[in-house]
XYZ file of C-alpha atoms in Angstrom:
398
model
C 17.880 33.535 31.462
C 15.492 31.200 33.451
C 12.771 33.554 31.663
C 13.926 32.934 27.935
C 14.006 29.376 28.330
C 10.103 29.151 28.890
C 9.643 32.282 26.084
C 9.540 35.192 28.812
C 11.482 38.100 27.925
C 11.659 41.607 27.051
C 11.808 44.060 24.574
C 12.750 47.797 25.622
C 10.117 47.754 28.799
C 7.675 45.831 27.008
C 7.044 41.969 28.331
C 7.217 39.716 25.528
C 5.921 35.809 25.536
C 6.752 33.517 23.027
C 5.299 29.987 24.450
C 6.761 28.124 20.911
C 10.376 28.227 23.169
C 8.923 26.882 26.050
C 7.209 24.092 24.045
C 9.848 23.015 22.262
C 12.120 23.073 25.592
C 9.524 20.800 26.837
C 10.332 18.544 23.821
C 13.847 18.998 24.058
C 14.010 17.604 27.785
C 11.633 14.842 27.063
C 13.318 13.746 24.215
C 17.035 13.445 26.506
C 15.264 11.676 28.891
C 13.836 8.858 26.234
C 17.016 8.964 24.057
C 18.556 8.481 28.235
C 16.532 5.269 28.515
C 17.615 4.469 25.234
C 20.877 4.060 26.275
C 20.239 2.802 29.427
C 18.609 -0.311 26.882
C 21.204 -1.018 24.731
C 23.455 -1.061 27.326
C 22.018 -3.905 29.312
C 21.264 -5.435 25.811
C 17.607 -5.533 25.750
C 16.276 -5.822 22.372
C 13.804 -3.306 21.410
C 11.973 -4.590 18.497
C 9.409 -1.589 16.736
C 5.973 -2.307 16.017
C 2.396 -3.586 16.555
C 2.589 -6.747 18.869
C -0.212 -9.484 19.020
C -0.178 -11.813 21.855
C -0.505 -15.227 20.637
C -0.418 -17.448 23.074
C 1.380 -17.246 26.945
C 4.890 -17.990 25.322
C 4.429 -16.218 21.544
C 3.880 -12.818 20.812
C 3.509 -11.973 16.563
C 5.098 -8.120 15.802
C 4.212 -7.823 12.337
C 5.293 -11.198 10.426
C 7.628 -12.001 13.090
C 6.681 -14.736 16.384
C 8.772 -14.093 19.236
C 9.408 -17.370 21.887
C 9.079 -16.544 25.648
C 8.779 -17.257 29.040
C 7.100 -14.743 30.059
C 5.202 -11.367 29.104
C 4.528 -8.099 30.304
C 1.836 -5.775 29.254
C 2.801 -2.127 29.565
C 0.718 -0.921 26.734
C -0.843 2.330 29.159
C -4.144 4.362 28.703
C -5.505 7.145 26.173
C -7.549 9.961 26.740
C -11.208 9.670 27.724
C -13.939 11.648 26.498
C -17.292 12.835 27.651
C -20.078 10.397 25.637
C -21.129 11.203 22.211
C -18.451 13.604 22.232
C -15.100 13.161 19.218
C -12.040 14.404 20.467
C -10.735 15.928 17.215
C -7.361 17.063 17.347
C -7.784 20.815 16.368
C -10.891 21.936 18.339
C -11.479 19.358 20.654
C -8.096 18.150 22.195
C -6.842 15.811 24.609
C -3.553 16.061 26.355
C -1.165 14.776 23.849
C -2.772 17.578 21.468
C -2.258 19.985 24.315
C 1.721 19.397 24.912
C 2.209 18.974 20.890
C 0.576 22.825 20.861
C 3.461 25.442 19.665
C 0.683 28.824 19.510
C -1.411 28.853 22.328
C -5.833 29.795 21.910
C -6.869 33.135 23.053
C -9.311 30.919 25.046
C -9.536 27.495 26.386
C -12.808 25.530 28.063
C -10.965 22.573 29.811
C -13.503 19.904 30.888
C -12.014 18.341 34.138
C -10.399 19.472 36.696
C -8.447 16.877 38.029
C -4.598 16.756 37.427
C -4.310 17.125 34.173
C -7.133 20.087 33.567
C -5.852 21.754 36.475
C -2.323 21.871 35.259
C -2.726 22.651 32.220
C -5.430 25.541 32.817
C -2.595 26.865 35.234
C 0.101 26.704 32.386
C -2.286 28.369 29.636
C -3.698 30.786 32.172
C 0.322 32.174 33.107
C 0.790 32.687 29.126
C -2.002 34.947 28.883
C -4.980 32.726 27.485
C -8.867 32.953 29.013
C -9.001 29.372 30.959
C -12.404 28.213 31.891
C -12.135 25.038 33.962
C -15.201 22.795 34.284
C -15.563 20.368 36.885
C -18.581 18.304 37.691
C -18.435 17.551 41.276
C -18.120 19.950 43.883
C -14.415 20.853 44.227
C -11.131 20.787 41.800
C -9.018 17.862 42.630
C -12.259 16.036 43.341
C -10.076 12.915 44.448
C -7.806 14.705 46.940
C -9.338 16.038 50.521
C -11.935 18.409 49.706
C -9.534 21.273 52.207
C -6.740 21.710 49.609
C -10.064 20.884 46.830
C -11.679 24.363 47.933
C -8.018 26.296 48.828
C -6.439 25.821 45.477
C -9.962 26.579 43.602
C -10.048 29.991 45.694
C -6.291 30.466 44.121
C -7.473 29.701 40.545
C -9.279 32.244 41.071
C -7.838 34.539 42.397
C -5.522 34.005 38.887
C -8.975 34.923 36.712
C -9.256 31.121 35.967
C -13.034 30.876 36.072
C -13.267 28.065 37.698
C -16.905 26.329 37.788
C -17.454 23.431 39.866
C -21.222 21.387 40.218
C -21.348 21.893 36.272
C -22.093 19.319 34.120
C -21.854 19.125 30.386
C -24.297 18.391 28.613
C -23.119 18.777 25.035
C -19.943 20.333 23.006
C -20.444 21.220 19.665
C -17.033 21.660 17.270
C -18.081 24.098 15.100
C -16.724 27.650 12.428
C -13.446 27.111 14.876
C -14.897 27.360 17.692
C -16.431 24.862 20.823
C -19.567 25.847 22.798
C -20.407 24.022 25.889
C -24.036 23.574 26.823
C -23.295 23.366 30.721
C -25.862 23.038 33.555
C -25.278 23.418 37.567
C -28.452 23.760 40.109
C -30.772 22.954 37.462
C -29.526 26.054 35.281
C -28.504 25.874 31.245
C -25.912 28.204 30.002
C -23.884 28.421 27.327
C -19.703 28.643 26.795
C -17.866 29.375 24.033
C -14.062 29.636 23.252
C -11.439 28.833 20.233
C -10.283 25.202 22.227
C -12.060 22.462 24.461
C -9.522 20.263 26.656
C -10.631 17.410 27.681
C -9.332 15.651 30.529
C -11.707 13.479 32.564
C -9.448 10.539 32.629
C -8.422 8.008 31.222
C -9.163 4.895 28.790
C -7.027 1.344 28.815
C -4.705 0.265 25.663
C -5.766 -3.238 26.303
C -7.793 -4.042 23.078
C -6.990 -6.076 19.952
C -3.664 -6.996 21.198
C -5.059 -10.575 22.121
C -5.999 -10.548 25.744
C -9.501 -12.171 24.870
C -7.798 -14.999 23.076
C -5.832 -16.119 25.630
C -8.613 -15.028 28.570
C -6.705 -12.652 30.146
C -9.427 -11.237 32.899
C -9.885 -7.042 32.494
C -12.233 -5.256 34.618
C -14.247 -2.431 32.612
C -11.144 -2.654 30.156
C -8.644 -2.808 32.821
C -6.240 -5.431 33.226
C -6.147 -7.364 36.551
C -3.220 -7.913 38.235
C -2.605 -9.402 41.627
C 0.177 -7.988 44.198
C 2.865 -9.735 41.938
C 1.542 -7.893 38.671
C 0.572 -11.571 37.262
C -2.382 -12.040 35.375
C -4.842 -14.465 35.701
C -2.772 -16.292 32.805
C 0.231 -17.806 34.643
C 3.279 -15.766 32.502
C 1.557 -13.358 31.001
C 2.086 -9.774 33.791
C 0.798 -6.553 33.124
C 1.763 -2.663 34.487
C 1.230 0.676 34.113
C -1.866 2.892 33.536
C -3.513 -0.418 31.573
C -3.764 -1.757 35.082
C -6.273 1.228 36.050
C -4.602 1.819 39.350
C -3.144 4.891 40.052
C -2.478 6.751 36.213
C 0.780 7.784 37.391
C 4.796 7.470 35.929
C 6.326 6.496 39.250
C 3.203 3.814 40.488
C 3.965 2.298 36.923
C 7.838 2.001 37.838
C 7.021 0.400 40.836
C 4.646 -2.247 39.450
C 7.712 -2.584 36.684
C 10.130 -3.559 39.147
C 7.393 -5.717 41.210
C 6.986 -7.956 37.682
C 10.372 -7.857 37.068
C 11.470 -9.501 40.992
C 8.656 -11.832 40.481
C 9.563 -13.556 37.214
C 13.062 -13.786 38.963
C 11.813 -15.337 41.353
C 12.505 -12.985 43.877
C 10.911 -12.090 47.073
C 8.075 -9.089 46.466
C 6.550 -6.855 48.830
C 3.006 -5.613 47.537
C 2.844 -2.271 46.614
C 0.140 -0.544 48.738
C -1.740 1.955 46.321
C -3.168 4.194 49.202
C 0.236 5.083 50.301
C 1.614 6.163 47.023
C 2.377 9.580 46.733
C 0.251 12.024 44.121
C 1.578 15.193 43.309
C -0.017 18.157 40.893
C 2.140 20.813 38.893
C 0.044 23.984 39.063
C 0.125 26.832 40.786
C 0.449 26.160 43.920
C 1.520 22.983 43.578
C -0.020 20.038 45.393
C 1.084 16.837 46.585
C 0.001 14.154 49.076
C 0.148 10.758 50.235
C -2.458 8.527 52.055
C -6.338 8.722 52.875
C -8.138 12.271 52.663
C -10.083 12.645 56.179
C -13.062 11.226 54.649
C -11.877 8.723 53.178
C -10.170 8.245 56.584
C -13.921 8.336 58.337
C -15.129 6.618 55.596
C -13.390 3.552 56.264
C -13.966 3.364 60.147
C -11.060 5.634 61.553
C -11.777 8.178 64.390
C -9.556 11.291 63.545
C -7.560 14.353 64.273
C -6.537 16.969 61.773
C -3.646 19.492 62.154
C -3.093 22.222 59.748
C -0.119 24.856 59.391
C -0.054 27.560 56.698
C 3.017 29.002 54.752
C 2.637 32.294 55.878
C 3.929 30.946 59.162
C 7.237 29.403 57.705
C 9.874 31.902 57.140
C 11.792 30.260 53.715
C 7.714 30.733 52.568
C 7.447 34.292 53.517
C 11.699 34.960 51.897
C 10.225 33.499 48.804
C 7.423 35.715 49.024
C 5.329 33.074 47.986
C 3.232 31.682 51.377
C 0.158 30.698 49.930
C -1.550 27.297 51.143
C -1.425 25.140 54.027
C -0.426 21.440 55.147
C -3.063 18.897 56.444
C -2.470 16.005 58.660
C -4.509 13.462 59.264
C -4.115 10.629 62.119
C -6.535 8.669 63.998
C -6.695 8.563 67.574
C -6.356 5.702 68.770
C -2.740 5.310 68.317
C -1.452 9.319 66.326
C -0.496 6.876 63.270
C -0.689 9.334 60.434
C -2.736 8.375 58.125
C -2.637 11.037 55.087
C -0.629 14.006 54.318
C -2.349 17.505 52.028
C 0.039 20.192 51.133
C -0.859 23.047 49.368
C 1.958 25.552 48.429
C 5.502 26.706 47.211
C 7.157 23.567 45.576
C 5.153 21.070 47.604
C 5.900 18.612 45.346
C 9.299 17.945 46.678
C 8.239 17.781 49.855
C 5.948 15.061 50.012
C 9.093 11.804 49.957
C 9.425 12.584 53.582
C 5.808 11.768 54.764
C 5.136 9.164 51.866
C 8.220 7.722 53.817
C 6.787 8.209 57.283
C 3.365 6.177 56.190
C 5.113 3.678 54.773
C 6.924 2.603 58.307
C 3.504 3.214 60.163
C 4.930 6.464 61.496
C 2.863 8.440 64.348
C 2.433 12.046 65.361
C 4.752 11.873 67.878
C 7.613 10.753 65.802
C 7.208 13.590 63.112
C 6.622 16.329 65.443
C 10.051 14.562 67.211
C 11.911 14.645 63.349
C 13.945 17.721 63.707
C 13.486 19.727 60.022
C 16.135 21.819 59.384
C 15.713 25.818 59.277
C 14.721 27.811 57.345
C 13.273 25.695 54.974
C 10.160 24.870 54.081
C 9.596 21.261 55.564
C 8.945 22.922 58.651
C 4.993 23.260 57.936
C 5.129 19.236 58.196
C 6.311 18.921 61.456
C 4.677 22.105 62.646
C 1.008 20.542 61.580
C 2.262 17.412 63.903
C 2.839 19.522 66.332
C -0.772 20.918 65.716
C -2.615 17.550 65.268
C -1.160 17.176 69.222
C -1.979 20.339 70.664
C 1.132 21.188 71.045
C 1.437 24.392 68.650
C 4.511 26.417 69.349
C 4.566 28.947 66.248
C 0.955 29.538 65.634
């Protein structure tokens, strides 16, 4: 029954795959959440006015012919998918994540441009539904902003799943014609042509900060992203900004946290500044990836003398029981105080495991405190404790 909800079923002994079932379910879940937010707005007496808004001043917003007077303004206009210079996202052959979410029928082949979180997630999902996927990344590893060991491990896993991973490969030209897309790419001085039914552009986002009145009132931006302080205030008194339009971290939970900070600041409450370096990051591919804090390279670059500890899921009883034991946890700590600097995990259900390490980093916990925190057995979470033991030179189970 669970498989049917995602479009997998059997006709006699033949496996049938219907991606439209999974897509419809995803939109139903999204719609339910949107309705829930609408209910909360109504419950808390928040007026929702639909339309295109323009900031007239720090105390006025125009929505069509209507002018709203206010004491404070919060800009939360988000961001949109960015494209390679000179390449137009036409929504048909060259698509963004928005069109990708709306597709009910999958093409036979896709080239994914950019192996960040969005690119890797779509590549993983589409591959599982039988699409021939090529993943192109200009930098040396997939998930290039994550720890290199994690990126290398994920690349091996994706290749094992028959995804054609092309790292260190630069896209020189994209040509969409005749219902196909052709890429000219280069690697190590060698030029090659790649062809597919569609190309997904997943190289980052651009802020939605144009044509909303920011320039007229003097709000400061940097590369289009709105500059804010620790209270989410812009340089114009009374105007705040949150979410992707601030250019901090394009993550839903970060935007939510920023929203709380802005609301509390407006209410005159004491505000705790957000530490973006200790925000959890999750990638919903297979195997999953989750991390918080500094990578090993970042820690060294910031002047730390570091020690690391790794523990594999193949030595974890719960992972073996699930028959899903690819991956490992890697802990980065400083050598002076053994303070945790970063926790990076790749493996089964790891997006559910990262909240604990996030709390420990926030509280500046040490390797000893993590290693001596008893973790329940048998659980996947034990790998985190075990990695701390490894970093301390006290490993028992490996």
